[in-house]
Coordinates of C-alpha atoms in Angstrom, one line a residue:
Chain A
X1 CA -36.2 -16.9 -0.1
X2 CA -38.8 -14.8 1.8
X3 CA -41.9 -14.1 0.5
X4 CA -41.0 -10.7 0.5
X5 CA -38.1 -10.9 -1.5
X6 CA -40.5 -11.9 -4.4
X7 CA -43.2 -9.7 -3.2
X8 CA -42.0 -6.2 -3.3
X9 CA -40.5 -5.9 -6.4
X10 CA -44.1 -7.5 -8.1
X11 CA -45.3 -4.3 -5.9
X12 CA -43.8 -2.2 -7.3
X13 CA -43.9 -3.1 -10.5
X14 CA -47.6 -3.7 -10.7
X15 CA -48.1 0.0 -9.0
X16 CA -46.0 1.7 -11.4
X17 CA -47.5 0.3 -14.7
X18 CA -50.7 0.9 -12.9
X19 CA -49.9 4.7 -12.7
X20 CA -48.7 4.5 -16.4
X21 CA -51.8 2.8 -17.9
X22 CA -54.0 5.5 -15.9
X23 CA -51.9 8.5 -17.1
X24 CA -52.2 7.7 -20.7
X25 CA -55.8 6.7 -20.4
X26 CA -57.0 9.0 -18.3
X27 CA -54.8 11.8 -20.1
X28 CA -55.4 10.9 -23.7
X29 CA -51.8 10.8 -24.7
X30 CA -51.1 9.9 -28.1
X31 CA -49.8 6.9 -29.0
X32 CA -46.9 8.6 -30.9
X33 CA -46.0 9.9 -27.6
X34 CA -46.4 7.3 -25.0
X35 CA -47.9 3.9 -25.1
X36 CA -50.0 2.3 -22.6
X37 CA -48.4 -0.7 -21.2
X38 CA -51.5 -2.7 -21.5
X39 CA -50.8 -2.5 -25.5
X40 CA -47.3 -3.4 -24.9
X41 CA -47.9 -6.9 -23.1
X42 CA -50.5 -7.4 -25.8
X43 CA -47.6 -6.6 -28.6
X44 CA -45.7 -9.3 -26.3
X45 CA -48.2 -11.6 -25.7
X46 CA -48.7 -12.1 -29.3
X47 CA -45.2 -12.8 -30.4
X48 CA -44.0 -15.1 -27.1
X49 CA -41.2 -16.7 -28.7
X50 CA -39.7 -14.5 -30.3
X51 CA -39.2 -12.3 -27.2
X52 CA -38.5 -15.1 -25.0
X53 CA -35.2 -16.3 -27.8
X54 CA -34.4 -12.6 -27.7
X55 CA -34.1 -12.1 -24.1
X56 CA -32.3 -15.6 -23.0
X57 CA -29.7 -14.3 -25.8
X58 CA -29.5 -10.8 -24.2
X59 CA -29.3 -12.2 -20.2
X60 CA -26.6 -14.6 -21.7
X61 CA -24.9 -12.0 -23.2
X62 CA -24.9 -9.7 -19.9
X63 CA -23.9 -12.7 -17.7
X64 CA -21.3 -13.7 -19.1
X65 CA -20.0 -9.9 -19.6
X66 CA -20.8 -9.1 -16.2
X67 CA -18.7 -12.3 -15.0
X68 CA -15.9 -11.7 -17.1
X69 CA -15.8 -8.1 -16.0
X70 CA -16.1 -9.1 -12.2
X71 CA -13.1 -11.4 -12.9
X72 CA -11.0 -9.2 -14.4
X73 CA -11.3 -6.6 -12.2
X74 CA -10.4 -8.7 -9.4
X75 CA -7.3 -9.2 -10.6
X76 CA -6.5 -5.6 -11.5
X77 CA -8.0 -4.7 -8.1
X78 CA -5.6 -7.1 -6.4
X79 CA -2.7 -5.4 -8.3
X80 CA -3.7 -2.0 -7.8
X81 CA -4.7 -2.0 -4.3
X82 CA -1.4 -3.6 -3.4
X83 CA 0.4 -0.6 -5.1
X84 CA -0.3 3.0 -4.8
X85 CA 2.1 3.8 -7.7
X86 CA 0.3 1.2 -10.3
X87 CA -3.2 2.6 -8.6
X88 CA -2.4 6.3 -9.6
X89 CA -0.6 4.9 -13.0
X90 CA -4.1 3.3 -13.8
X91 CA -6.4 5.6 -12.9
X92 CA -6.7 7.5 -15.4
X93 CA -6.9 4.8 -17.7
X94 CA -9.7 3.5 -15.8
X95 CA -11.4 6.8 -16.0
X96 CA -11.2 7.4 -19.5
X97 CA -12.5 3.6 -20.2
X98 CA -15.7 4.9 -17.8
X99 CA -15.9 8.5 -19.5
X100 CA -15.7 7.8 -23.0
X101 CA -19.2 6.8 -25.1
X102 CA -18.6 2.9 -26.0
X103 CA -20.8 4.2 -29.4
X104 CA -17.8 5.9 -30.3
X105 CA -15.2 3.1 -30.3
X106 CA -18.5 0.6 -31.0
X107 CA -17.8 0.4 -34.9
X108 CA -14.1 0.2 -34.4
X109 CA -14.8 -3.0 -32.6
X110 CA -17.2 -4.4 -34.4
X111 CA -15.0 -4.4 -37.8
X112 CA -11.9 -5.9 -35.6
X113 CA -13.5 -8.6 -33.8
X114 CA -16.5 -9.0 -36.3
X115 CA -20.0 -9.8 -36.8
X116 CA -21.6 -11.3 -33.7
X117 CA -21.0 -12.5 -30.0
X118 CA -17.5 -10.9 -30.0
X119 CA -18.3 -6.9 -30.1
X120 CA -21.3 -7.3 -27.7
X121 CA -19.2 -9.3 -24.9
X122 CA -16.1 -6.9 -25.2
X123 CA -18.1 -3.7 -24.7
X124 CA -20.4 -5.2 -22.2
X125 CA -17.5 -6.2 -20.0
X126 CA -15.3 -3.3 -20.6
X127 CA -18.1 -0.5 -19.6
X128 CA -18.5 -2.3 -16.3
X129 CA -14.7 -2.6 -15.7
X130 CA -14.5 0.6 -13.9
X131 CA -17.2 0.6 -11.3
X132 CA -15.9 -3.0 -10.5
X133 CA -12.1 -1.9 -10.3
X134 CA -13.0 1.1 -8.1
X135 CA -14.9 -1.1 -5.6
X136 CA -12.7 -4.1 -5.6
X137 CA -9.2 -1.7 -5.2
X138 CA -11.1 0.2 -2.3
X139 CA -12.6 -3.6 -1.1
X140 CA -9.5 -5.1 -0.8
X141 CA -8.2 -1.9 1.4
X142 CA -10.8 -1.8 3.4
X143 CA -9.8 -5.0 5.6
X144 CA -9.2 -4.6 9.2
X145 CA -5.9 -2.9 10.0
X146 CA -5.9 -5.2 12.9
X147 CA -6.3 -8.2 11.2
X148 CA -4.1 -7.3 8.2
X149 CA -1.6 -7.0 11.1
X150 CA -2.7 -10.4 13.4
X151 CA -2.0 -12.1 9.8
X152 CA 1.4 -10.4 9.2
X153 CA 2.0 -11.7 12.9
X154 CA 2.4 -15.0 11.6
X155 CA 3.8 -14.5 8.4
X156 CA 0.6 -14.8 6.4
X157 CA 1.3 -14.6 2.4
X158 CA 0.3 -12.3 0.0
X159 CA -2.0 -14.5 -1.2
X160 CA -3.5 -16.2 2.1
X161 CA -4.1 -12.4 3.3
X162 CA -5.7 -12.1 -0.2
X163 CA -8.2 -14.8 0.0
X164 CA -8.4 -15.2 3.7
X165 CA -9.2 -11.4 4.4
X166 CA -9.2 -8.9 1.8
X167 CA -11.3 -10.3 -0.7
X168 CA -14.2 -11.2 2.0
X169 CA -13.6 -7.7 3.1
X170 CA -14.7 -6.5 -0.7
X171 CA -17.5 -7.9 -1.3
X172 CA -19.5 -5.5 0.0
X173 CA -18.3 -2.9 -2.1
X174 CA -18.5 -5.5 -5.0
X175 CA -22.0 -6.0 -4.3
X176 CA -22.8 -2.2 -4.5
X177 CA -20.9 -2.2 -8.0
X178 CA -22.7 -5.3 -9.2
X179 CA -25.8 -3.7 -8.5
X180 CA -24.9 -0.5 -10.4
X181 CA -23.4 -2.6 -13.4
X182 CA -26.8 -4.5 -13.9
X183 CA -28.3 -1.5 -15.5
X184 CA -25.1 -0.8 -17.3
X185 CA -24.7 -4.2 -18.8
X186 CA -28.1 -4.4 -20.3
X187 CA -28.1 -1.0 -22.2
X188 CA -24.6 -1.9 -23.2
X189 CA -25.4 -5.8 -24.5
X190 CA -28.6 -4.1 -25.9
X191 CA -27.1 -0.9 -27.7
X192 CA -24.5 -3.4 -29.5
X193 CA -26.9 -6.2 -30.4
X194 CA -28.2 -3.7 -32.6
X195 CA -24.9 -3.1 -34.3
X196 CA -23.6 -5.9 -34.6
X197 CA -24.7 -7.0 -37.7
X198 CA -26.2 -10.4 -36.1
X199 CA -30.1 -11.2 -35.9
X200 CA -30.7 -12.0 -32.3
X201 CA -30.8 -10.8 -28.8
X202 CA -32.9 -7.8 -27.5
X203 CA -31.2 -5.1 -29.2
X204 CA -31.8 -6.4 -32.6
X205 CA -35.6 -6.4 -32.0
X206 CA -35.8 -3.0 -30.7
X207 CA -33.5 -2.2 -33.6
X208 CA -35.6 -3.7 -36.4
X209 CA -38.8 -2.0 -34.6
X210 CA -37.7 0.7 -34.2
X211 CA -36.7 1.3 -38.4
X212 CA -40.2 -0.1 -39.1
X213 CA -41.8 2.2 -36.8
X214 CA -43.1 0.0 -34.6
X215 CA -43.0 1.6 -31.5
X216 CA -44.9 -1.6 -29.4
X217 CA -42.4 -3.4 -30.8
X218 CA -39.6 -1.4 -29.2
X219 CA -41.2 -0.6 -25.9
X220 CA -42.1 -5.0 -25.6
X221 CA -37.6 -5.2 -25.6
X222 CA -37.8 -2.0 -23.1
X223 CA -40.3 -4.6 -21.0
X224 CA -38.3 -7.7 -21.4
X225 CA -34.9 -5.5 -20.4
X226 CA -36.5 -4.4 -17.3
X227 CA -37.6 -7.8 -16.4
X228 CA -33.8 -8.8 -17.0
X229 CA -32.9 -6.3 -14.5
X230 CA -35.3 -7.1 -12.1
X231 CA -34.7 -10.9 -12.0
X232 CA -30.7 -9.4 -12.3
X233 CA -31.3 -7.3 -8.9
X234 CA -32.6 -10.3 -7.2
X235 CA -30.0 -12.6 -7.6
X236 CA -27.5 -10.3 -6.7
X237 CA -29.8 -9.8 -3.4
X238 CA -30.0 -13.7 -2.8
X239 CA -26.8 -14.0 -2.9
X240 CA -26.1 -10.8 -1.3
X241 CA -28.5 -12.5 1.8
X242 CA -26.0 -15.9 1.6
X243 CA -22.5 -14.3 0.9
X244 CA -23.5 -11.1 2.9
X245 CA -25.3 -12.0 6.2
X246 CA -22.3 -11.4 8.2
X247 CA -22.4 -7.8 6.6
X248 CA -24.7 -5.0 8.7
X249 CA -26.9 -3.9 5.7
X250 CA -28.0 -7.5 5.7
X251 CA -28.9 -7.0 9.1
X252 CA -31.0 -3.9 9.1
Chain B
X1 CA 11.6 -17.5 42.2
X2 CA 12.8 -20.6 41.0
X3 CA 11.3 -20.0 38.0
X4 CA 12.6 -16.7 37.4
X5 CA 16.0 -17.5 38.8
X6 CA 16.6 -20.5 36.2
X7 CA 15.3 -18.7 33.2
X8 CA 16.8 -15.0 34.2
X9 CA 20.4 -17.6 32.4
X10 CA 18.2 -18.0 28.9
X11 CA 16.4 -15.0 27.8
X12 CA 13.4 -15.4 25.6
X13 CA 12.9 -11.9 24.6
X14 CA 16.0 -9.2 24.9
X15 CA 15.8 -5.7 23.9
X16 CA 19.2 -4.2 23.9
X17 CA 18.9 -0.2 24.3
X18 CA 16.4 0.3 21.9
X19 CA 15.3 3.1 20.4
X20 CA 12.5 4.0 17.9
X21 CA 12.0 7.1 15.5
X22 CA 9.0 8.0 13.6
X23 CA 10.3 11.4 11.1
X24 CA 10.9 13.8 14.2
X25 CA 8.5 12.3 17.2
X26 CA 10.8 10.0 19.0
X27 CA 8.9 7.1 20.5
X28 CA 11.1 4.9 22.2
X29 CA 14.7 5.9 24.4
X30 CA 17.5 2.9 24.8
X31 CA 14.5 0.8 25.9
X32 CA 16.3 -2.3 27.8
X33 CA 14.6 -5.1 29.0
X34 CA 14.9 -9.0 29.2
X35 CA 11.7 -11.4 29.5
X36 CA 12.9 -15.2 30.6
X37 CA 10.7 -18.6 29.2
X38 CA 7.7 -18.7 30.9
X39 CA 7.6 -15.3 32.0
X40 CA 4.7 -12.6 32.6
X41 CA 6.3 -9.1 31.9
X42 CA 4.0 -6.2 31.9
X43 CA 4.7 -3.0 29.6
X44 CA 2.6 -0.6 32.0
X45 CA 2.3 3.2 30.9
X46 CA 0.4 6.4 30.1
X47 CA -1.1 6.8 26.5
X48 CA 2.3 7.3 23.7
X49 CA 4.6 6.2 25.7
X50 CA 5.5 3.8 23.1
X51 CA 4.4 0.4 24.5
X52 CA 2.6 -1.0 21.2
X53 CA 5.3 0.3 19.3
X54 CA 8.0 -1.9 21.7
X55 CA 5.5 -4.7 21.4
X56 CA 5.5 -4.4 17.6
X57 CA 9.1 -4.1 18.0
X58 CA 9.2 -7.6 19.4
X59 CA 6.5 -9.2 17.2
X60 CA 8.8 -8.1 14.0
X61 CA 6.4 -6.1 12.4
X62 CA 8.7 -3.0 13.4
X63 CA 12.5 -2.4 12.7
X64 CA 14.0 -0.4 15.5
X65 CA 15.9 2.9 15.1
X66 CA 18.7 1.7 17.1
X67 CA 19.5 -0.8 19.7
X68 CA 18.9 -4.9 19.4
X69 CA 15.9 -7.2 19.9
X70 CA 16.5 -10.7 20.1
X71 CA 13.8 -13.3 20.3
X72 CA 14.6 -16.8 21.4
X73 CA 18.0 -16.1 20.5
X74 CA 17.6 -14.5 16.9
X75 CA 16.0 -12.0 14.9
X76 CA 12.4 -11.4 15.8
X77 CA 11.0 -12.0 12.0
X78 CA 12.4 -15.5 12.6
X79 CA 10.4 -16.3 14.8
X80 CA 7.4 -14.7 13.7
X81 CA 7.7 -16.6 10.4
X82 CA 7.9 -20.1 12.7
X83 CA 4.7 -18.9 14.2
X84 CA 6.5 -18.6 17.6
X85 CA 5.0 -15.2 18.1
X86 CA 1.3 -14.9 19.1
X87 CA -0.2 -11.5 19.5
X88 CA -3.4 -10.4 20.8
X89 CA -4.3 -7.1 19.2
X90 CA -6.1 -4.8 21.1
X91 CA -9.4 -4.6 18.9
X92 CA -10.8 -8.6 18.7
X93 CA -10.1 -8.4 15.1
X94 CA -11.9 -11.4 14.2
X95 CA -13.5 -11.6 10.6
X96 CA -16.8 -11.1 11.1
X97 CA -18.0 -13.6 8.1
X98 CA -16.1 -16.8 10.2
X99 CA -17.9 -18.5 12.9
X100 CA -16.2 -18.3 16.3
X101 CA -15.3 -21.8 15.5
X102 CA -13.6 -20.4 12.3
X103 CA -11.7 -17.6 13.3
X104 CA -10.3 -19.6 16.5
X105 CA -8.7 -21.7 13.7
X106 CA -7.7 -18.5 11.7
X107 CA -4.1 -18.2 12.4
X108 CA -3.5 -22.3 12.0
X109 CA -5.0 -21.8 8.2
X110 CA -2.3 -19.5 7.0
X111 CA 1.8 -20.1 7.2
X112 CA 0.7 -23.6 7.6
X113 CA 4.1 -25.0 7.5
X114 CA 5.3 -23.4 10.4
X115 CA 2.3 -25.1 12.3
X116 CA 3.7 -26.5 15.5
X117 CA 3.3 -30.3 15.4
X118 CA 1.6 -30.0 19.2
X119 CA -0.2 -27.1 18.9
X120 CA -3.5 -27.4 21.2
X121 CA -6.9 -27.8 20.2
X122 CA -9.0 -25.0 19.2
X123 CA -12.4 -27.0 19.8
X124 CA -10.9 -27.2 23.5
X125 CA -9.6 -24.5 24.3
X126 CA -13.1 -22.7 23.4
X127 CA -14.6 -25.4 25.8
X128 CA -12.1 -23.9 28.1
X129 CA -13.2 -20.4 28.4
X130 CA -17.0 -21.2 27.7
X131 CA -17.9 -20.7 24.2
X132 CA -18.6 -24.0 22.6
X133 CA -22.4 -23.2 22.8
X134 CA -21.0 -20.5 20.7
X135 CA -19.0 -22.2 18.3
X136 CA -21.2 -21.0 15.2
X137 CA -22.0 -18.0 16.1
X138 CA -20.9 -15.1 14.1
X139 CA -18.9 -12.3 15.9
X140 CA -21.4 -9.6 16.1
X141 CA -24.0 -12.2 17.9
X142 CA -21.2 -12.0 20.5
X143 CA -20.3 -9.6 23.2
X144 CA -17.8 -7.5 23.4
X145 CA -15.7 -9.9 26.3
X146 CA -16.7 -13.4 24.6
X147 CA -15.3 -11.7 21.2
X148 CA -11.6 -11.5 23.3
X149 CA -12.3 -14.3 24.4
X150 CA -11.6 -16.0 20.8
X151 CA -9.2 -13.8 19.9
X152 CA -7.4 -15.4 23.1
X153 CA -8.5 -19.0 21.6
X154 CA -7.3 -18.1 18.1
X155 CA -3.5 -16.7 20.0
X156 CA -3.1 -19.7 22.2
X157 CA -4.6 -22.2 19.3
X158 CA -1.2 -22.1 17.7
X159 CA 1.1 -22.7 20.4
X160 CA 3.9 -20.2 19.3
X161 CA 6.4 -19.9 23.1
X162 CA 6.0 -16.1 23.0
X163 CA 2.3 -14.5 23.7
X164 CA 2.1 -10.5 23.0
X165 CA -1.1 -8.5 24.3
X166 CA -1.6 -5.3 23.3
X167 CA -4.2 -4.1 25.5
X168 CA -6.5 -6.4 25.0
X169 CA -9.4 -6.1 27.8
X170 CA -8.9 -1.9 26.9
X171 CA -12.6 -1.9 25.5
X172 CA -14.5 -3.6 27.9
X173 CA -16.6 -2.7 30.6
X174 CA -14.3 -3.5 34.1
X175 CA -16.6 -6.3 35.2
X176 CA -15.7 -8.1 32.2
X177 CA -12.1 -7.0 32.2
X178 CA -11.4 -8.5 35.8
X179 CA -13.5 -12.3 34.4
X180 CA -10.9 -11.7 30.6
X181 CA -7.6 -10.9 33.2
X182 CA -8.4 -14.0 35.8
X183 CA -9.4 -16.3 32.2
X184 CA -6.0 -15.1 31.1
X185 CA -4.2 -16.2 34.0
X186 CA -5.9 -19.5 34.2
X187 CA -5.1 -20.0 30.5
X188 CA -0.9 -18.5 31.3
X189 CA -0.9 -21.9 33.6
X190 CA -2.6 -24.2 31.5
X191 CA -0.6 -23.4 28.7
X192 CA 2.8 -22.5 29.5
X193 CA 4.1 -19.3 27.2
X194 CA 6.1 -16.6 27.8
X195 CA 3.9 -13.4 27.9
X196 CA 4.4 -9.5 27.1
X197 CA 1.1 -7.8 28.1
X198 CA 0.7 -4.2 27.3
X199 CA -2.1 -2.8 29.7
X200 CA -2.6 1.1 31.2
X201 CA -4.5 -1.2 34.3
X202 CA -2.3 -1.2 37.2
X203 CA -4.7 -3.6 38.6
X204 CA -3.8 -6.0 35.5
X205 CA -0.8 -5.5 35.9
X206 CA 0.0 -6.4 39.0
X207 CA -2.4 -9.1 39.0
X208 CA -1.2 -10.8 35.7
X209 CA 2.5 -10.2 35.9
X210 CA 5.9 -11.6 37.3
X211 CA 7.6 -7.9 36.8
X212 CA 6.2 -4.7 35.6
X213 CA 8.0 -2.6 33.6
X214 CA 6.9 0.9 34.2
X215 CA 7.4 3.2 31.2
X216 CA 7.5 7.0 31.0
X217 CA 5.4 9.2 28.8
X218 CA 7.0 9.8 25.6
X219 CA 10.0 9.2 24.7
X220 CA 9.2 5.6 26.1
X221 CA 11.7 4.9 28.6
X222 CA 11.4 1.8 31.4
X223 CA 11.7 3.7 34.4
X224 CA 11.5 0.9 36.5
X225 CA 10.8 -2.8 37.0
X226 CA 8.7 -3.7 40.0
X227 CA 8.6 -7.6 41.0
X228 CA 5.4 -9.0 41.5
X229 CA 5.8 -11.2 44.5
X230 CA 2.3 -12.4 44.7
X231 CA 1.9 -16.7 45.0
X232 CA 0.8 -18.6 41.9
X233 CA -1.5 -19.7 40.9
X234 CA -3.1 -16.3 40.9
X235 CA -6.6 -16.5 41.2
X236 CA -9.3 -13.5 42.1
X237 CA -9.1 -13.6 46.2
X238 CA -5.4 -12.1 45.3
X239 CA -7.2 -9.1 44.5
X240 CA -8.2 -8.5 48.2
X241 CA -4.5 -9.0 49.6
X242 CA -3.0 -6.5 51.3
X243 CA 0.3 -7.2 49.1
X244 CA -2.1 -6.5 46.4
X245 CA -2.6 -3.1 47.6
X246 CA 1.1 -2.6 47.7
X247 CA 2.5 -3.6 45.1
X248 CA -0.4 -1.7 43.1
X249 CA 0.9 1.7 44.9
X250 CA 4.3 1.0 44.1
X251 CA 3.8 1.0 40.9
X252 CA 1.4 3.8 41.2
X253 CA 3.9 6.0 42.5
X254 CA 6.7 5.0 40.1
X255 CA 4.1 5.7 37.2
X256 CA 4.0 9.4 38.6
X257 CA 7.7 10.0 38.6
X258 CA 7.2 9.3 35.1
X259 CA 4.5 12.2 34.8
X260 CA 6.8 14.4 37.5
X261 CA 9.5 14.5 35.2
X262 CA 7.5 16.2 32.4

């Protein structure tokens, strides 16, 4: 990994809490309206473990969402991009899964599936089902005319033209929506962990803080979600850099 | 002569007054034409005048409107699902996240079964036009001739009898076009395949081919076939023969009766 990899983002980071800190300071902002950061890391510093349970419950929870999401998709996008029919049939359907507030349907799910685990992983991986079926469909069409042909010279299957071309041709496109879904995927795993009638994860903290009016309390989960997103980014750039290198925006 | 005079009895390729539609643009006009086992026959013509479209004809990946194609005695999808069809598109069209190494295999990884049992060695045959230094390099740290150079490799790797080339050298800068038609006709003699080549080169043409089939502008029609009389093994100094010239005018001149007649 090169140093810069690491570097920027720390950059960044560090510059804009910087700004933050100075702006409140400088600006006498109440605390009821903004807080500075520098009380925020003290809010976490003080209660470590708590934060740190909360946050390996809330990346497991997006993970595995994200991956079940990314596999599903796959599969409808093989479907669908092999069809124009079943691509127009589902679209809509798609569309009104990316459209509609997950808040809405939220308690319907939560008293079928239950308390727990269930609701949060369901939600997570539906509401980034769509970005991930749009860029796998138009992925998997995007191979090479050329080479879709040189494989249909020799009788290639459906499935050796699958794996052999079309799904090295999406990921591209699958990185663009994985990058998009990261933000997605926390706010959804961390809007449901706090109704789901469970007492762990991220959600639940910001939750509970926020009804006793702790507003540290709920920015320290705000600072622990963007860390998740951060370290979420990355990854998806190291393996962007391995998976990718072939690719001309990892060659810029 | 021998050559062509023993093979002229066994036809590898036939097409049998063909004739291609596409809605109301009609591409190809009772197209006839046989190519004999080890052949080199030339499609040569101006821009829609239906040549990839009679090449796809014969790779099976297009049904013709009327008229018959027979390859190696049978239906041309036969023998594309044996793997004895090779074709050379005209773009490289190698996947650019396979080394060159990789995507010379390419076309043995897929429709395995069909593999023939003698097919020749990829790892050679890239020794044999110069890339092994190469082998895993990525296509875009190639140029634009070493990149048809694989896609040659990866055609010739799986020793199918019938070799299509659809314009292949069309993209490249004519230096590296006359080194890629020379490479091709050293590779035509190493490894004996019978070989359509679509070009718009006369020049390739005539230097490549045992006949030339000259076609008209659209609707495709073979106006004539002109023999290529020129020794084998063809190599470069060809190219500065008076019978060169010739045969390049020739054809030249029956190209233009195609254009007179518009």
């Amino acid at each position: 990994m090169r140093v810069r990899t690491v570097a920027a983002p720390v950059v960044g980071i560090v510059v804009f809490f910087g700004l933050w800190e100075l702006v409140v300071r400088l600006g006498n902002v109440r605390p009821i309206v903004l807080r500075a950061p520098s009380g925020i890391v003290r809010f976490l510093i003080d209660n470590p473990r708590a934060y740190w349970k909360a946050t390996q419950v809330t990346a497991a929870h997006a993970g595995i969402a994200l991956a079940a999401s990314l596999a599903i998709a796959l599969v409808i996008g093989a479907l669908l991009a092999s069809s124009r029919f079943a691509e127009e049939a589902t679209n809509p359907v798609v569309t009104l899964v990316q459209v509609t507030p997950f808040v809405v349907y939220l308690p319907s799910v939560v008293l079928w599936l239950g308390a727990g685990n269930p609701p949060v992983l369901v939600i997570a991986t539906l509401v980034c089902l769509p970005a991930f079926v749009f860029a796998a469909v138009s992925g998997l069409r995007s191979a090479d005319p050329a080479a879709v042909e040189l494989l249909a010279s020799v009788d290639a299957s459906w499935w050796e033209q699958l794996v052999r071309l079309r799904f090295p041709s999406a990921l591209p496109a699958l990185s663009t929506a994985a990058r998009y879904n990261i933000g997605l995927v926390l706010i959804a795993v961390y809007l449901v962990e706090g109704r789901n009638y469970e007492t762990s994860g991220l959600g639940f903290l910001g939750r509970r803080a926020d009804s006793f009016n702790e507003a540290d309390g709920v920015w320290a989960t705000v600072f622990c979600m963007a860390a998740l997103g951060v370290i979420g980014l990355t990854l998806i750039g190291v393996v962007d850099r391995r998976l990718l290198r072939w690719h001309a925006s990892q060659r810029a | 002569m021998g050559r062509i005079a023993s093979l002229a009895v066994t036809p590898t390729v036939v097409l049998d007054a063909v004739s291609k539609r596409f809605g109301t643009v009609e591409a190809l006009r009772q197209v006839s034409l046989e190519v004999s086992d080890g052949e080199v026959v030339t499609l040569l013509g101006p821009s829609g005048s239906g040549k990839t479209t009679l090449l796809r004809i014969v790779a099976g990946l297009e049904a013709p409107s009327a008229g018959v194609v027979k390859v190696e005695g049978g239906d041309p999808r036969a023998a594309r699902a044996s793997k004895r069809i090779a074709l050379v598109p005209q773009s490289p069209a190698l996947l650019p996240w396979r080394t060159v190494a990789s995507n010379a295999r390419l076309l043995l990884e897929v429709n395995r079964s069909a593999n023939a049992s003698d097919h020749p060695d990829p790892d050679q045959l890239l020794a044999d036009v110069g890339l092994s230094e190469f082998r895993d390099a990525l296509p875009h740290e190639l140029s634009g001739g070493m990149q048809q150079r694989v896609g040659l490799v990866r055609a010739f790797a799986i020793g199918a009898s019938i070799l299509l080339l659809d314009e292949p050298f069309a993209a490249l800068d004519e230096i590296t076009r006359s080194e890629m038609r020379h490479l091709l006709a050293r590779l035509c003699e190493r490894i004996p395949t019978t070989v359509v080549f679509v070009t718009h080169s006369i020049a390739e043409a005539v230097f490549l081919s045992d006949r030339v089939a000259v076609m008209s502008p659209r609707p495709g029609e073979v106006l004539d076939i002109v023999d290529i009389d020129l020794p084998r093994p063809r190599r470069a100094v060809v190219e500065d023969d008076t019978r060169f010239f010739e045969l390049e005018r020739q054809v030249r001149h029956t190209l233009q009766q195609g254009f007179d007649r518009i």
